[in-house]
XYZ file of C-alpha atoms in Angstrom:
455
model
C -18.788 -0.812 -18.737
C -15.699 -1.392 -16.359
C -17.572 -3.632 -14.054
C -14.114 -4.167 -12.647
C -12.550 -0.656 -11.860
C -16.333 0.262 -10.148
C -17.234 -2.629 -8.132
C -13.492 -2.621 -6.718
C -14.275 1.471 -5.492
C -17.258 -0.335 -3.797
C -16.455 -3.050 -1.942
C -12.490 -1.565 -0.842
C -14.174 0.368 2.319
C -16.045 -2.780 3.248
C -13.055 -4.739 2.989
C -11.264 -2.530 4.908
C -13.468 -2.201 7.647
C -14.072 -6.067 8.105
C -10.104 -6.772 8.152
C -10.127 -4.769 10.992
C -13.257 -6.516 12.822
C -12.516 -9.972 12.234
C -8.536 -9.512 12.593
C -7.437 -10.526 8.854
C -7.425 -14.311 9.013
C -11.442 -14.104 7.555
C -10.584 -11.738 5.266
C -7.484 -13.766 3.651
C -10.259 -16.647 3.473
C -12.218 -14.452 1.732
C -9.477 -13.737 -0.889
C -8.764 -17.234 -1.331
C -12.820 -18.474 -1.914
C -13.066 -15.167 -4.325
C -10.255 -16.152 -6.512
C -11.527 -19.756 -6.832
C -14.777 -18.064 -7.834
C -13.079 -16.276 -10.654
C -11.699 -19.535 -11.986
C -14.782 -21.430 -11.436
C -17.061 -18.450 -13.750
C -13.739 -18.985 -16.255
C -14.505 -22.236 -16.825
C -18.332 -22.622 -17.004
C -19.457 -18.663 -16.939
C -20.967 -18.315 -21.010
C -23.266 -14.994 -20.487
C -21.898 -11.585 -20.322
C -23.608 -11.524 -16.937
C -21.052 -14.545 -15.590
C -18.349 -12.351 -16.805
C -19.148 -9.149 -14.584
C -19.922 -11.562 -11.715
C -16.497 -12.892 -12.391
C -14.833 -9.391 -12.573
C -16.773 -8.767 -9.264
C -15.815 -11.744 -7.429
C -12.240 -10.617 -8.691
C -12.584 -7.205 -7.268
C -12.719 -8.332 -3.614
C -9.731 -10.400 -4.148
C -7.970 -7.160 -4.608
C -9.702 -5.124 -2.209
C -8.330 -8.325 0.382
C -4.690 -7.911 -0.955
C -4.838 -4.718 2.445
C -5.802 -7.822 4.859
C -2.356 -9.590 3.762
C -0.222 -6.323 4.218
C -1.508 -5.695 7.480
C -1.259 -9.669 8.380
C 2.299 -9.959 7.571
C 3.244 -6.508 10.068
C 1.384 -7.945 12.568
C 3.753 -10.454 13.199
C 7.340 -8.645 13.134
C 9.270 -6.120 14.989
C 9.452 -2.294 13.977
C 13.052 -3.161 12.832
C 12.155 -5.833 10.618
C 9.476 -3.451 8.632
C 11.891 -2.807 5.408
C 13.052 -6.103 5.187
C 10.053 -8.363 5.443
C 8.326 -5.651 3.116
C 10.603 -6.909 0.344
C 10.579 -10.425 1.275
C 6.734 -10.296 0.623
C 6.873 -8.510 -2.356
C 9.187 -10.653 -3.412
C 7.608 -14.078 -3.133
C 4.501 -12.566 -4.462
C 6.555 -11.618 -7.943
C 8.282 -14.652 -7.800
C 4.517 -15.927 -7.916
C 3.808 -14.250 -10.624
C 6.493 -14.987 -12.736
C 6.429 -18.866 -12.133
C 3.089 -19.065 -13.478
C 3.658 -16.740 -16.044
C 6.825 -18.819 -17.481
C 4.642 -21.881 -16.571
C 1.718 -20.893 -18.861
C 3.891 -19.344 -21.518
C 5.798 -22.785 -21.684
C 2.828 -25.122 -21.607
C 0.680 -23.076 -24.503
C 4.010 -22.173 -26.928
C 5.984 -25.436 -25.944
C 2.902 -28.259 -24.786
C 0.262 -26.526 -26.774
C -1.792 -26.872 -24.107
C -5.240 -24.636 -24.284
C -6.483 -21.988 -22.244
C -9.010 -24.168 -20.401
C -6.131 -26.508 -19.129
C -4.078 -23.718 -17.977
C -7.470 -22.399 -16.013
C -7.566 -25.596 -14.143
C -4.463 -26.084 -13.322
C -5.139 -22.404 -11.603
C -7.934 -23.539 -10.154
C -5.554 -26.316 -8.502
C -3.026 -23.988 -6.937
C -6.120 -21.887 -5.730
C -7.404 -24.453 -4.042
C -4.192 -25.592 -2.159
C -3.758 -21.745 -1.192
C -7.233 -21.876 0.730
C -5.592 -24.942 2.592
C -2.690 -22.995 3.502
C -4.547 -20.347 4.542
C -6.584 -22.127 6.789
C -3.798 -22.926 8.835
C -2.253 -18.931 9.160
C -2.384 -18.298 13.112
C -4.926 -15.476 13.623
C -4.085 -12.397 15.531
C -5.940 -11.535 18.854
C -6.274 -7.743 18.766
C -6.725 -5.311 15.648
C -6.559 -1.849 16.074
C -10.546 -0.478 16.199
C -12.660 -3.068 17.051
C -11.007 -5.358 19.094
C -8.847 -3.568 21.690
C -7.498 -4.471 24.956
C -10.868 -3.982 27.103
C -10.752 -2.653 31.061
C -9.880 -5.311 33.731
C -13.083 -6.731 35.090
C -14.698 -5.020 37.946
C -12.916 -1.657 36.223
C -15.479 1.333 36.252
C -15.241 3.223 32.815
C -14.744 7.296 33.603
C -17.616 8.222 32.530
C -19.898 5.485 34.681
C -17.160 6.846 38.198
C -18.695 9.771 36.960
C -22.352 9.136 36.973
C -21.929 7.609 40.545
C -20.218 10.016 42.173
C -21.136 13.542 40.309
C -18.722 16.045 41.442
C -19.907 19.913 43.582
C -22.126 21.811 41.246
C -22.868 19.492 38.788
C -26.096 18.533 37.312
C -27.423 14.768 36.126
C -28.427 16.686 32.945
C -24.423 17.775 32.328
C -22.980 14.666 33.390
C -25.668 12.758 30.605
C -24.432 14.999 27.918
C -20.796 14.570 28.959
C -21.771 11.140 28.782
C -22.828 11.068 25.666
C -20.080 12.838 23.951
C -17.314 10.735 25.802
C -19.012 7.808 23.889
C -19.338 10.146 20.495
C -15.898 10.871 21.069
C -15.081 7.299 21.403
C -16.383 5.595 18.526
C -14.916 3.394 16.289
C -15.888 6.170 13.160
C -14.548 9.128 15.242
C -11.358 7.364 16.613
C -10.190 5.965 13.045
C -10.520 9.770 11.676
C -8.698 11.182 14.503
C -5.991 8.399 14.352
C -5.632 9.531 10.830
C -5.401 13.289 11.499
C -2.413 13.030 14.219
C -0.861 10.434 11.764
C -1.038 13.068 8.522
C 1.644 15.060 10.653
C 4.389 12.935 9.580
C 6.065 14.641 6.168
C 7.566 10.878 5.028
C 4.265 9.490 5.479
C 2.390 12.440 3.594
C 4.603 11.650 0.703
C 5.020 7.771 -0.052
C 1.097 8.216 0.782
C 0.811 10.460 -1.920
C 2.988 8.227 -3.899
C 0.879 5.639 -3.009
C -2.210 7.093 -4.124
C -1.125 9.386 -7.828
C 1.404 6.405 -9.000
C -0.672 3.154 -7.927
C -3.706 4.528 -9.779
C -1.117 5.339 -12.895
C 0.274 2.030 -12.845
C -3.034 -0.297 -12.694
C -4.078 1.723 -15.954
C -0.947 0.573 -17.502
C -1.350 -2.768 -16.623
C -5.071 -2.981 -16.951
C -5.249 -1.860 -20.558
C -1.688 -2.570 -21.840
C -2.684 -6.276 -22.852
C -5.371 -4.535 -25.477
C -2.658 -2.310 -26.570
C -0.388 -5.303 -27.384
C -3.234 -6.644 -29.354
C -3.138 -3.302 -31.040
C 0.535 -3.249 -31.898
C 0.542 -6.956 -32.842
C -2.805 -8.406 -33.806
C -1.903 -11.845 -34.296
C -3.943 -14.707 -34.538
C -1.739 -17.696 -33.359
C -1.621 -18.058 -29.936
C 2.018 -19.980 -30.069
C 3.490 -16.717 -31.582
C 2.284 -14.353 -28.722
C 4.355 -13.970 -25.830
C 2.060 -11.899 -23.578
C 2.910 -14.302 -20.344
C 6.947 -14.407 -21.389
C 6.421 -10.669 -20.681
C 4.634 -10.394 -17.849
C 7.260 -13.309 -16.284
C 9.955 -11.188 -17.430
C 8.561 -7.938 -15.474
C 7.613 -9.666 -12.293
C 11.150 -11.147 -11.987
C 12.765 -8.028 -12.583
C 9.955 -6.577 -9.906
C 10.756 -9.397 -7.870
C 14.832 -8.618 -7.659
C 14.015 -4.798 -7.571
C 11.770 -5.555 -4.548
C 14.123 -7.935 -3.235
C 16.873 -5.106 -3.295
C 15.159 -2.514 -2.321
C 15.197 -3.762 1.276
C 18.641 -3.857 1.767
C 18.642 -0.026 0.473
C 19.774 2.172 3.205
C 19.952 5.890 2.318
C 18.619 9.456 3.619
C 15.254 9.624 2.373
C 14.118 12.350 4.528
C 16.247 14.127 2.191
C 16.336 12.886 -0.920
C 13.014 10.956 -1.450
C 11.418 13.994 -3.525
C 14.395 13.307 -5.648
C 14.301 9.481 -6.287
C 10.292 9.372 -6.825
C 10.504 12.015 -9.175
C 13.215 10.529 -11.343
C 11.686 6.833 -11.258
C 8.342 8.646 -12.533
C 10.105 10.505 -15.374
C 11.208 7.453 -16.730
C 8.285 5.680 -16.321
C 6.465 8.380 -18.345
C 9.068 7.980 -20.839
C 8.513 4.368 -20.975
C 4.478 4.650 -21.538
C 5.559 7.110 -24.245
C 7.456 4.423 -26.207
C 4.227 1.802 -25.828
C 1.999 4.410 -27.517
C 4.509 5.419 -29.913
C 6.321 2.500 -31.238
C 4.776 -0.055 -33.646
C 6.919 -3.141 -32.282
C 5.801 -5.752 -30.215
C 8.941 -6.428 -29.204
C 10.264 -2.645 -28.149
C 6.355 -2.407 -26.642
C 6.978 -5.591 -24.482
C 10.577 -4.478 -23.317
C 8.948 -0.702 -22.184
C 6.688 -2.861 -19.959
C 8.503 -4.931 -18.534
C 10.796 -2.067 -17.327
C 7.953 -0.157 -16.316
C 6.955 -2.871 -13.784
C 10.199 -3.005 -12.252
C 10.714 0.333 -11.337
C 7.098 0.448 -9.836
C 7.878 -2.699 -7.923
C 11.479 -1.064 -6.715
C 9.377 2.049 -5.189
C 6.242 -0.528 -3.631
C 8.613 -1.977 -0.443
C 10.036 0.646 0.113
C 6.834 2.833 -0.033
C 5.215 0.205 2.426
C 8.816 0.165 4.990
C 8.330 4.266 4.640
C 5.065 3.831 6.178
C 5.162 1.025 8.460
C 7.911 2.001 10.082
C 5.857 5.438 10.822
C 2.886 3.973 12.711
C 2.471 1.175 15.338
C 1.374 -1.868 13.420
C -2.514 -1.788 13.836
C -2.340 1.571 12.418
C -0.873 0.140 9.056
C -4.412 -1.169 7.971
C -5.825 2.238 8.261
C -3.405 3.757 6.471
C -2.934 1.469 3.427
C -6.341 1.115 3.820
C -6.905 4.795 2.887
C -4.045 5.681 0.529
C -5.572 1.936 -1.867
C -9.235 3.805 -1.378
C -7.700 6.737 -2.527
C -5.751 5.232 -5.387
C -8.899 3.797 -6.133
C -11.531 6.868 -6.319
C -8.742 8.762 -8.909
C -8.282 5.239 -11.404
C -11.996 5.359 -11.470
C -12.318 8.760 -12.478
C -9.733 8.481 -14.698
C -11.277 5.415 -16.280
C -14.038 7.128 -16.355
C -13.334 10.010 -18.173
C -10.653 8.552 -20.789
C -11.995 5.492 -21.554
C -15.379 4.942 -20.644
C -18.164 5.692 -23.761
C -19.944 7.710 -21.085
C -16.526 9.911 -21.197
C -14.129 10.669 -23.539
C -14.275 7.105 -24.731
C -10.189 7.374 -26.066
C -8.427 4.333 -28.040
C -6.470 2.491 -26.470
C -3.209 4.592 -28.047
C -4.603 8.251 -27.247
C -5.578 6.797 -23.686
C -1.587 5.568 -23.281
C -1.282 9.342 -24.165
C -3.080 10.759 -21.667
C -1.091 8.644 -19.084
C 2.507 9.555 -20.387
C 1.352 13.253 -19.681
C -0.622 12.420 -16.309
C 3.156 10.608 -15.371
C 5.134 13.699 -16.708
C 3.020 16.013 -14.857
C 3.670 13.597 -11.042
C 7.695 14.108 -12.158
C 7.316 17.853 -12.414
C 5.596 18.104 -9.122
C 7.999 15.550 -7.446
C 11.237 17.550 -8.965
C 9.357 20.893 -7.809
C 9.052 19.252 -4.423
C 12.892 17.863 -4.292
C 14.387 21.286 -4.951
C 12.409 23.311 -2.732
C 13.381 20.601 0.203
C 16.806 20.373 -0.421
C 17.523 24.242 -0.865
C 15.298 24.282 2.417
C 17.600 21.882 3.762
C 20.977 23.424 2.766
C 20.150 26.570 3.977
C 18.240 26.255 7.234
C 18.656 22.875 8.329
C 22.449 21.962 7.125
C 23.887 22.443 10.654
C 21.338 20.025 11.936
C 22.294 16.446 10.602
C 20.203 13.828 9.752
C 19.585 11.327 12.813
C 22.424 7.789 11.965
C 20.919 4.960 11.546
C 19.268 2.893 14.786
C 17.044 0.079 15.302
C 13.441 1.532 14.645
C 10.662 1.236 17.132
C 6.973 1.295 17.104
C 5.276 4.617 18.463
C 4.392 2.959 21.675
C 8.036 1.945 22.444
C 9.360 5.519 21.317
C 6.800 7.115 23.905
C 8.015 5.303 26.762
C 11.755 6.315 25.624
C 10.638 10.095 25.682
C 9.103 9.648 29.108
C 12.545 7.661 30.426
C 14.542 10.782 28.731
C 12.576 13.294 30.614
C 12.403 11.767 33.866
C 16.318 10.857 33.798
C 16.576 14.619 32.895
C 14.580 15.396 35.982
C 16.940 12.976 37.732
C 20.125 14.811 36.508
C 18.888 18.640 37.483
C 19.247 17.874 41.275
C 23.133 18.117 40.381
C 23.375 22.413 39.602
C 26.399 21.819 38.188
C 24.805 19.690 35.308
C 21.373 21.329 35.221
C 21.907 22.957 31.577
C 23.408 19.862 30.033
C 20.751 17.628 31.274
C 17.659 19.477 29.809
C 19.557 20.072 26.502
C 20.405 16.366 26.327
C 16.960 15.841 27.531
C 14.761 17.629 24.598
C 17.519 16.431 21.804
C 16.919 12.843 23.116
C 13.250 13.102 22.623
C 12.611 15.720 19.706
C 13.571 13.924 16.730
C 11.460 10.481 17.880
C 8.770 12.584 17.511
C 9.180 14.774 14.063
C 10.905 12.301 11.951
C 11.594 8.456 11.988
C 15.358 7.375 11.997
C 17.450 7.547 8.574
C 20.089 5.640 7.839
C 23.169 7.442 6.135
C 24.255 6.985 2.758
């Protein structure tokens, strides 16, 4: 059973919910003690039962990776959204790859053996959990720990209570009461946050992307280690290059990453376009891992399947950022992981579980070419009906030129400066026209669509 893919579904709403509460530093500690449990049930785990505790305690250190997203956009400006996205998703690659060239070299080179390796893991682990100790922890989240009244502040509701207006009856006011604090609640507030959010069209689609090509790609990577063993069954450990590879991918994701932050195009238009095209190929490349019968051809499909993934991720996370304040960000990559989550599972569950379909590891690498093929088709259908859209109704309206973003909060305060100085400006008759017209095209496109910046 995949302990793995089930228990992450679980605990990822938990998570989620205690990043917000406890502002992310806890939650980051809670990565760091999870991954030294893996390590720890490595070492001295011997039962099957040690195993799915270890795939478990492995589980939440994914489920945290949403407290470090939200951590790092906590502490830069709107503007800075794009860039710091790839700088993170860079030094996590780079990560990667250093201890993938670092075990690849010390088992092919120093013949060292897999239990060394583990503890040397263990080592870095542990100096992570130092580090993170000393990360400065944020005093507000979005939900649970907002700015509260100033003391001595009466809430509406309790103004209300004490002085009930003409007409009025206690019974009313208790009701009103009582549905101002139903109205209020942390449950009700994060679903309505995510309703007026879902109005965005960018953010509907990288969240989509998010949710279809995440859950895609952790297949790939979950099971394409058992399809190398497949392809190449070898024996001798000094003659498999499984961590070469997976060094090889996360550098390529790591300059990919890197690059796409300096990537400055209009992807209100052509978005549809780019995701569908990096998806086609994709599917292409999980063709050639089911259908080859070299390693070698099987390892270079992978690693180029990892770095277009890791191109889209920053740019994905920028698309979205840059969309919502940045408490907001949790809830949304909060949702669009859970997502991605709930449709692996299902998928894992029906193509490769023995309660399923129960596929081979080959025929399941078929079903995924075909579920990538099928994401392409909808992403080209997408791109065409957009751009013909845009050529035809919206070609006299140009995209917005590039501008320093801002968070919602700032952009509201803009609108309300743009209206009053257009209040301002219709005491002159003269100018009355002009003013409202500059007015409504100063505030209208803040609110439909963040700034692009032109090709």
């Amino acid at each position: 059973m995949p302990v793995l893919s089930y228990s992450y579904l679980a605990v990822l709403v938990p998570i989620f919910l205690l990043t917000d509460y406890l502002r992310y530093k806890p939650v980051l500690l809670l990565q760091s003690l999870s991954y030294i449990a893996v390590w720890l049930l490595l070492l001295f785990g011997d039962s099957l039962l040690h195993m799915q505790f270890m795939e478990f305690f492995y589980s939440l250190t994914m489920a945290s990776r949403i407290a470090y997203s939200s951590y790092i956009f906590s502490l830069v400006r709107p503007a800075q959204y794009q860039r710091m996205a790839g700088y993170s998703r860079t030094a996590v690659l780079l990560g990667v790859f250093t201890s993938s060239v670092l075990g690849q070299l010390l088992v092919t080179v120093g013949r060292f053996s897999f239990t060394t390796l583990h503890y040397i893991s263990l080592a870095f682990l542990t100096f992570s959990l130092v580090l993170t100790i000393f990360l400065k922890r944020p005093k507000r989240s979005l939900f649970f720990n907002r700015i509260k009244p100033a003391h001595g502040d009466a809430s509406p509701s309790e103004l209300d209570q004490m002085h009930p207006g003409p007409g009025q009856s206690t019974g009313k006011e208790l009701s009103r009461t009582l549905l101002v604090g139903w109205w209020d609640c942390i449950l009700v507030r994060m679903l309505r946050e995510l309703g007026d959010s879902l109005r965005l069209p960018q953010l509907r689609l990288w969240s989509l992307w998010w949710i279809f090509n995440s859950a895609g790609y952790y297949l790939i990577v979950f099971y394409v280690h058992i399809l190398w063993n497949v392809v190449d069954p070898t024996k001798d450990t000094t003659k498999v290059y499984n961590g070469g590879t997976d060094a090889a991918s996360t550098l390529l994701g790591a300059i990919t990453a890197f690059a796409a932050g300096f990537v400055k195009i209009r992807w209100a238009l052509w978005a549809k376009l780019i995701i569908g095209g990096v998806t086609a190929v994709q599917g292409g490349l999980v063709y050639l891992m089911y259908s080859t019968s070299s390693i070698w051809l099987c390892y270079v499909a992978f690693v180029l399947f990892r770095g277009f993934y890791q191109f889209l991720v920053p740019i994905a996370i920028f698309q979205i950022a840059s969309s919502l304040s940045k408490e907001l960000c949790a809830l949304v990559f909060g949702i669009n992981t859970f997502l991605a989550t709930v449709l692996k599972t299902i998928i894992t569950l029906i193509v490769s579980d023995k309660r399923g379909l129960g596929l081979l590891v080959r025929s399941q690498f078929l079903v995924y070419f075909m579920y990538f093929m099928v994401l392409s088709i909808a992403y080209f259908l997408g791109a065409v009906l957009g751009i013909l859209w845009h050529f035809r109704w919206g070609h006299h309206q140009p995209l917005p030129l590039a501008q320093e973003l801002k968070s919602p909060l700032e952009e509201k305060a803009t609108q309300v400066q743009s209206l009053q100085d257009g209040a301002l400006s219709s005491l002159q008759p003269e100018a009355t026209t002009l003013a409202l017209e500059d007015s409504v095209w100063a505030s209208g496109p803040v609110l439909k669509e963040q700034p692009e910046a032109k090709a």
